[in-house]
Coordinates of C-alpha atoms in Angstrom, one line a residue:
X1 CA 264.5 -71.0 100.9
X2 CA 263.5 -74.7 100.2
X3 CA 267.4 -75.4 101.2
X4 CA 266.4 -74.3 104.6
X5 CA 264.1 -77.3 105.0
X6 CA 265.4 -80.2 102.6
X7 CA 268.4 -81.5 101.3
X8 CA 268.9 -80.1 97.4
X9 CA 270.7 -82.6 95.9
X10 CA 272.4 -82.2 92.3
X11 CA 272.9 -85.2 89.8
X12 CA 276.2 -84.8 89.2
X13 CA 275.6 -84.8 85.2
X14 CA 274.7 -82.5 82.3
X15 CA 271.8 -84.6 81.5
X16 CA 268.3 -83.2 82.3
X17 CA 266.4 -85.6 84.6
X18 CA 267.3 -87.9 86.9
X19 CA 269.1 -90.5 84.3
X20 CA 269.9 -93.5 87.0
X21 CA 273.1 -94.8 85.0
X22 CA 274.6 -91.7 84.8
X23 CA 274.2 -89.7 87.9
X24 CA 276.3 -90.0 90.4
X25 CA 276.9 -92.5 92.9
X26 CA 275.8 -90.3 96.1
X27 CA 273.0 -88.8 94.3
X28 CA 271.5 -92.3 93.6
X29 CA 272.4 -93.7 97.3
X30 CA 270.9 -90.7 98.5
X31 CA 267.9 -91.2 95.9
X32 CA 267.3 -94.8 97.3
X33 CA 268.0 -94.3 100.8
X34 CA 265.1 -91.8 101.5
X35 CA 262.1 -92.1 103.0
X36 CA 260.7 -89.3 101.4
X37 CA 261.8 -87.4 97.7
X38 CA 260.0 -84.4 95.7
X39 CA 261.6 -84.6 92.6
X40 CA 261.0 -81.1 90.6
X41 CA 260.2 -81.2 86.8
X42 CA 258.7 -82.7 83.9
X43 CA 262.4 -84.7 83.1
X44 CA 262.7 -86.2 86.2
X45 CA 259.5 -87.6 85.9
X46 CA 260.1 -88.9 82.9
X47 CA 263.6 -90.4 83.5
X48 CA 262.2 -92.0 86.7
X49 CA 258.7 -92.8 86.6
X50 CA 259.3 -96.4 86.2
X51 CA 261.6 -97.4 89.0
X52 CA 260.2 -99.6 90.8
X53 CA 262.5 -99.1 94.2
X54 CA 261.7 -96.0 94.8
X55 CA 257.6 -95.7 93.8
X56 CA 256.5 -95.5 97.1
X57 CA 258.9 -92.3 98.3
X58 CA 258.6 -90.8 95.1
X59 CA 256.2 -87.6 94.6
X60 CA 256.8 -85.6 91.3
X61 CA 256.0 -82.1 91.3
X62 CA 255.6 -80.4 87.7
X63 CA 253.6 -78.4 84.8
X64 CA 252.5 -80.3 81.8
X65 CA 254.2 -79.4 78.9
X66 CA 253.4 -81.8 76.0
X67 CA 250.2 -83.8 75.2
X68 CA 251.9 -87.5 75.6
X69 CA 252.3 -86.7 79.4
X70 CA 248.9 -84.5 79.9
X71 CA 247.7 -87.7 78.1
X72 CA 249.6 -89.9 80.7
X73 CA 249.1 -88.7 83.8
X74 CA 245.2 -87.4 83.0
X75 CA 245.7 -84.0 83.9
X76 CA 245.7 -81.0 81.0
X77 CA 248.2 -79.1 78.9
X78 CA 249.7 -76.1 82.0
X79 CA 248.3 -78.0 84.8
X80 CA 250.2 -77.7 88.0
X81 CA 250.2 -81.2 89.6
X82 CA 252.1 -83.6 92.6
X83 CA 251.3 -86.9 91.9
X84 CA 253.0 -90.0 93.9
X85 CA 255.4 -92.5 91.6
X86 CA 252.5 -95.4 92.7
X87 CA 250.1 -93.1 90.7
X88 CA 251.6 -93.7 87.3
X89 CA 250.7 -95.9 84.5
X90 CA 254.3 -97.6 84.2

């Protein structure tokens, strides 16, 4: 039901995350031109937790997987967390 209430918007590549020099040109317009995102999953955080134009609109939503990113983001291995791109380290 989320499409009922936010724009779902696909990459436009095979790659997993949000790889900005290979997704696709309306994915990345839409990407920058938003006021708000909730990007979904551990890859997207990783492919775009250090661009700086968007850190301010950017809230990831994920479960930690690995210890390098439970590590990173100070949070344990299977927490649930939402954390704000101004939040991270990078």
């Amino acid at each position: 039901g989320m499409d009922k209430i936010a724009s779902i918007v696909e990459t436009g590549t095979n790659f997993l995350g949000f790889p900005i020099d290979q997704v696709s040109y309306s994915a990345k317009k839409i990407l920058f031109d938003s006021s708000l995102t909730i990007s979904k999953g551990q890859a997207n955080l990783e492919s775009l937790d250090d661009c700086q134009p968007i850190k301010d609109s950017i809230f990831f939503l994920l479960k930690i997987k690995c210890e390098h990113l439970a590590e990173y983001l100070n949070f344990k291995m299977g927490d649930l967390v939402f954390v704000n791109g101004n939040n991270l380290k990078a």
